[in-house]
Amino acid sequence: MNHSTELVFILDKSGSMHGLQQDTLGGYNGMLEKQRELDDECRITTVLFNHESSIVHDRANLRDVSPMTDEQYQPSGYTALLDTIGMAINRIGNVQKNSPPQQRAGKVMVVIITDGLENSSREFSLSHIRRMVERQQQRFGWEFIFLGANIDAIDVAASYGISAKNASTYVADSQGTGLNFEAINEAVQDFRRGRSDYHQRLDAVRRDQRMRG
């Protein structure tokens, strides 16, 4: 069995993220550095989105990726989350489908981080995304994590077909953003090690949101 991991990070860079640009960059790049400590093979795709999407890391070997820069992460615009999720699922799904069995990742995880509600997608509807997410989970064992600020992340995740145990609202400030990426790092490391209880790492984010949110 192939024990490699395919990681996909879908990261909001709409205008509402502007005040947290440096915290987000520091948190994400710090997480990448910690992920390199594991020895298993891992490819990473980093997708940034506002009303458009851009790919920073395209299925790159995790050990070789460069940190994300200020130039790449410039918050602005609206929130086309549905279109970005649909594009990312199709992109990685096609790679998995069309690769020889020995080259397919044994595990796939998609992490979605947003600080607002969908407001500008044109290609994919909510019902379409829900079907896509559920299909990848049920047929191919993909895992999804959804973290949202300034929204009811549990409710939004459920509308996308993502379980409440894999979702949390976080506090949209420096402390909350830092804690968010610490929890994601631990959850992804657990997932890469084959632990099914990785979602419990989100409890720290939930506690912070209950105390300060």
CSV table of C-alpha atoms in Angstrom, one decimal:
chain,number,residue,atom,x,y,z
A,1,MET,CA,0.0,0.0,0.0
A,2,ASN,CA,1.2,3.5,-0.8
A,3,HIS,CA,1.6,5.5,2.4
A,4,SER,CA,2.2,8.8,0.8
A,5,THR,CA,-0.1,11.8,1.6
A,6,GLU,CA,-1.6,14.4,-0.7
A,7,LEU,CA,-2.3,17.7,1.2
A,8,VAL,CA,-4.5,20.5,-0.2
A,9,PHE,CA,-4.7,23.8,1.6
A,10,ILE,CA,-7.4,26.2,0.5
A,11,LEU,CA,-6.7,29.6,2.1
A,12,ASP,CA,-8.8,32.7,2.0
A,13,LYS,CA,-7.1,35.9,0.9
A,14,SER,CA,-10.2,38.0,0.4
A,15,GLY,CA,-10.2,41.6,1.6
A,16,SER,CA,-11.5,40.8,5.1
A,17,MET,CA,-8.2,38.9,5.8
A,18,HIS,CA,-6.2,42.2,5.4
A,19,GLY,CA,-5.6,42.8,9.1
A,20,LEU,CA,-4.3,39.3,9.6
A,21,GLN,CA,-2.0,39.1,6.6
A,22,GLN,CA,1.3,38.7,8.6
A,23,ASP,CA,-0.3,36.4,11.2
A,24,THR,CA,-1.6,34.2,8.4
A,25,LEU,CA,1.7,34.1,6.6
A,26,GLY,CA,3.7,33.4,9.7
A,27,GLY,CA,1.2,30.7,10.8
A,28,TYR,CA,1.1,29.0,7.5
A,29,ASN,CA,4.9,29.1,6.8
A,30,GLY,CA,5.6,27.9,10.4
A,31,MET,CA,3.2,24.9,9.8
A,32,LEU,CA,5.1,24.0,6.6
A,33,GLU,CA,8.4,24.0,8.5
A,34,LYS,CA,7.0,21.7,11.1
A,35,GLN,CA,5.5,19.4,8.6
A,36,ARG,CA,8.9,18.8,7.1
A,37,GLU,CA,9.9,17.0,10.3
A,38,LEU,CA,8.0,13.9,9.3
A,39,ASP,CA,9.7,11.4,7.1
A,40,ASP,CA,6.8,10.1,5.0
A,41,GLU,CA,6.4,11.2,1.4
A,42,CYS,CA,4.0,14.2,1.1
A,43,ARG,CA,2.9,16.4,-1.7
A,44,ILE,CA,1.3,19.8,-1.0
A,45,THR,CA,-1.0,22.0,-3.0
A,46,THR,CA,-1.6,25.5,-1.7
A,47,VAL,CA,-4.6,27.4,-3.3
A,48,LEU,CA,-5.3,31.0,-2.4
A,49,PHE,CA,-8.6,32.5,-3.2
A,50,ASN,CA,-10.7,35.7,-3.2
A,51,HIS,CA,-13.0,36.2,-6.2
A,52,GLU,CA,-10.3,34.3,-8.2
A,53,SER,CA,-8.0,31.5,-7.2
A,54,SER,CA,-4.2,31.0,-7.6
A,55,ILE,CA,-2.0,28.1,-6.9
A,56,VAL,CA,1.2,28.8,-4.9
A,57,HIS,CA,2.4,25.2,-4.5
A,58,ASP,CA,1.3,22.7,-7.1
A,59,ARG,CA,1.6,19.1,-5.8
A,60,ALA,CA,5.1,20.0,-4.7
A,61,ASN,CA,7.3,17.7,-2.5
A,62,LEU,CA,6.7,19.2,0.9
A,63,ARG,CA,10.5,19.1,1.7
A,64,ASP,CA,11.1,21.3,-1.3
A,65,VAL,CA,8.5,24.0,-1.0
A,66,SER,CA,9.4,27.6,-0.5
A,67,PRO,CA,7.6,29.8,2.2
A,68,MET,CA,4.7,31.8,1.0
A,69,THR,CA,5.6,35.5,0.5
A,70,ASP,CA,4.0,38.9,1.1
A,71,GLU,CA,3.7,39.2,-2.7
A,72,GLN,CA,1.8,36.0,-3.0
A,73,TYR,CA,-0.5,36.7,-0.1
A,74,GLN,CA,-2.1,40.1,-0.7
A,75,PRO,CA,-5.7,40.1,0.7
A,76,SER,CA,-8.3,41.8,-1.5
A,77,GLY,CA,-11.6,41.2,-3.2
A,78,TYR,CA,-14.5,38.9,-2.5
A,79,THR,CA,-15.0,35.2,-1.6
A,80,ALA,CA,-15.5,32.6,-4.3
A,81,LEU,CA,-15.0,29.6,-2.0
A,82,LEU,CA,-17.3,27.2,-3.8
A,83,ASP,CA,-15.5,27.7,-7.1
A,84,THR,CA,-12.1,27.2,-5.4
A,85,ILE,CA,-13.2,24.0,-3.6
A,86,GLY,CA,-14.6,22.6,-6.9
A,87,MET,CA,-11.4,23.4,-8.8
A,88,ALA,CA,-9.2,21.8,-6.2
A,89,ILE,CA,-11.2,18.6,-5.9
A,90,ASN,CA,-11.3,18.2,-9.6
A,91,ARG,CA,-7.6,18.9,-10.0
A,92,ILE,CA,-6.4,16.4,-7.3
A,93,GLY,CA,-9.2,13.9,-8.1
A,94,ASN,CA,-8.0,13.8,-11.8
A,95,VAL,CA,-4.4,13.2,-10.7
A,96,GLN,CA,-5.4,10.4,-8.4
A,97,LYS,CA,-7.6,8.8,-11.1
A,98,ASN,CA,-5.1,9.1,-13.9
A,99,SER,CA,-2.0,8.1,-12.1
A,100,PRO,CA,-0.8,4.4,-12.0
A,101,PRO,CA,-1.9,2.8,-8.7
A,102,GLN,CA,1.6,2.7,-7.3
A,103,GLN,CA,1.9,6.5,-7.7
A,104,ARG,CA,-1.5,7.4,-6.2
A,105,ALA,CA,-1.4,8.9,-2.7
A,106,GLY,CA,-2.6,6.6,0.0
A,107,LYS,CA,-4.2,9.5,1.9
A,108,VAL,CA,-5.7,12.7,0.8
A,109,MET,CA,-6.6,15.6,3.1
A,110,VAL,CA,-8.2,19.0,2.1
A,111,VAL,CA,-8.0,21.8,4.7
A,112,ILE,CA,-10.2,24.9,4.1
A,113,ILE,CA,-9.6,28.1,6.0
A,114,THR,CA,-11.9,31.1,5.5
A,115,ASP,CA,-13.0,34.2,7.4
A,116,GLY,CA,-16.3,34.9,5.6
A,117,LEU,CA,-19.2,33.5,3.7
A,118,GLU,CA,-19.2,32.6,0.0
A,119,ASN,CA,-20.3,35.6,-2.1
A,120,SER,CA,-19.0,35.4,-5.6
A,121,SER,CA,-18.7,31.9,-7.1
A,122,ARG,CA,-20.1,31.4,-10.6
A,123,GLU,CA,-19.1,27.9,-11.7
A,124,PHE,CA,-20.2,25.7,-8.8
A,125,SER,CA,-23.3,25.7,-6.7
A,126,LEU,CA,-23.5,24.7,-3.0
A,127,SER,CA,-25.4,21.4,-3.9
A,128,HIS,CA,-22.7,20.6,-6.5
A,129,ILE,CA,-19.9,21.0,-4.0
A,130,ARG,CA,-21.7,19.0,-1.3
A,131,ARG,CA,-22.0,16.1,-3.8
A,132,MET,CA,-18.4,16.3,-4.7
A,133,VAL,CA,-17.2,16.4,-1.1
A,134,GLU,CA,-19.4,13.5,-0.1
A,135,ARG,CA,-18.3,11.5,-3.1
A,136,GLN,CA,-14.6,11.9,-2.4
A,137,GLN,CA,-15.2,11.0,1.3
A,138,GLN,CA,-17.3,8.0,0.7
A,139,ARG,CA,-15.7,6.5,-2.4
A,140,PHE,CA,-12.1,7.4,-2.0
A,141,GLY,CA,-11.6,8.1,1.7
A,142,TRP,CA,-10.6,11.7,1.5
A,143,GLU,CA,-10.7,13.8,4.7
A,144,PHE,CA,-11.8,17.4,4.9
A,145,ILE,CA,-11.1,20.0,7.6
A,146,PHE,CA,-13.1,23.3,7.7
A,147,LEU,CA,-12.0,26.3,9.8
A,148,GLY,CA,-13.9,29.6,9.6
A,149,ALA,CA,-13.9,32.9,11.3
A,150,ASN,CA,-16.8,35.4,11.5
A,151,ILE,CA,-19.2,32.6,10.5
A,152,ASP,CA,-20.9,29.5,12.0
A,153,ALA,CA,-18.2,27.2,10.7
A,154,ILE,CA,-20.0,24.0,11.9
A,155,ASP,CA,-23.2,25.0,10.0
A,156,VAL,CA,-21.3,26.1,6.9
A,157,ALA,CA,-19.2,22.9,6.9
A,158,ALA,CA,-22.3,20.8,7.2
A,159,SER,CA,-23.8,22.5,4.2
A,160,TYR,CA,-20.6,21.4,2.3
A,161,GLY,CA,-20.9,17.8,3.5
A,162,ILE,CA,-18.1,18.1,6.1
A,163,SER,CA,-18.7,16.5,9.6
A,164,ALA,CA,-18.9,18.8,12.7
A,165,LYS,CA,-16.0,16.9,14.3
A,166,ASN,CA,-13.8,18.2,11.4
A,167,ALA,CA,-14.9,21.8,11.6
A,168,SER,CA,-14.5,24.7,14.0
A,169,THR,CA,-15.0,28.4,14.3
A,170,TYR,CA,-11.9,30.4,15.2
A,171,VAL,CA,-11.3,33.9,16.6
A,172,ALA,CA,-10.2,36.3,13.9
A,173,ASP,CA,-7.3,37.9,15.7
A,174,SER,CA,-3.6,37.3,16.1
A,175,GLN,CA,-3.9,34.9,18.9
A,176,GLY,CA,-6.8,33.0,17.3
A,177,THR,CA,-5.0,32.7,13.9
A,178,GLY,CA,-1.8,31.4,15.6
A,179,LEU,CA,-3.7,28.8,17.5
A,180,ASN,CA,-5.6,27.9,14.4
A,181,PHE,CA,-2.4,27.0,12.5
A,182,GLU,CA,-0.9,25.2,15.5
A,183,ALA,CA,-4.0,23.0,15.7
A,184,ILE,CA,-3.9,22.4,11.9
A,185,ASN,CA,-0.3,21.4,12.1
A,186,GLU,CA,-0.9,18.8,14.8
A,187,ALA,CA,-4.0,17.5,13.1
A,188,VAL,CA,-2.2,17.1,9.7
A,189,GLN,CA,0.8,15.4,11.4
A,190,ASP,CA,-1.6,13.0,13.1
A,191,PHE,CA,-3.3,12.3,9.8
A,192,ARG,CA,0.0,11.6,8.0
A,193,ARG,CA,0.9,9.2,10.8
A,194,GLY,CA,-2.3,7.3,10.2
A,195,ARG,CA,-4.2,8.4,13.3
A,196,SER,CA,-8.0,8.5,12.8
A,197,ASP,CA,-8.5,10.8,15.8
A,198,TYR,CA,-6.6,13.7,14.3
A,199,HIS,CA,-9.7,15.9,14.5
A,200,GLN,CA,-9.4,16.1,18.3
A,201,ARG,CA,-6.5,18.6,17.7
A,202,LEU,CA,-9.2,21.1,16.8
A,203,ASP,CA,-10.5,21.1,20.4
A,204,ALA,CA,-8.0,23.8,21.3
A,205,VAL,CA,-9.5,26.1,18.7
A,206,ARG,CA,-13.0,25.4,19.9
A,207,ARG,CA,-12.0,26.1,23.5
A,208,ASP,CA,-10.5,29.4,22.5
A,209,GLN,CA,-13.6,30.4,20.5
A,210,ARG,CA,-15.9,29.6,23.5
A,211,MET,CA,-13.7,31.6,25.9
A,212,ARG,CA,-13.0,34.6,23.7
A,213,GLY,CA,-15.4,34.5,20.8
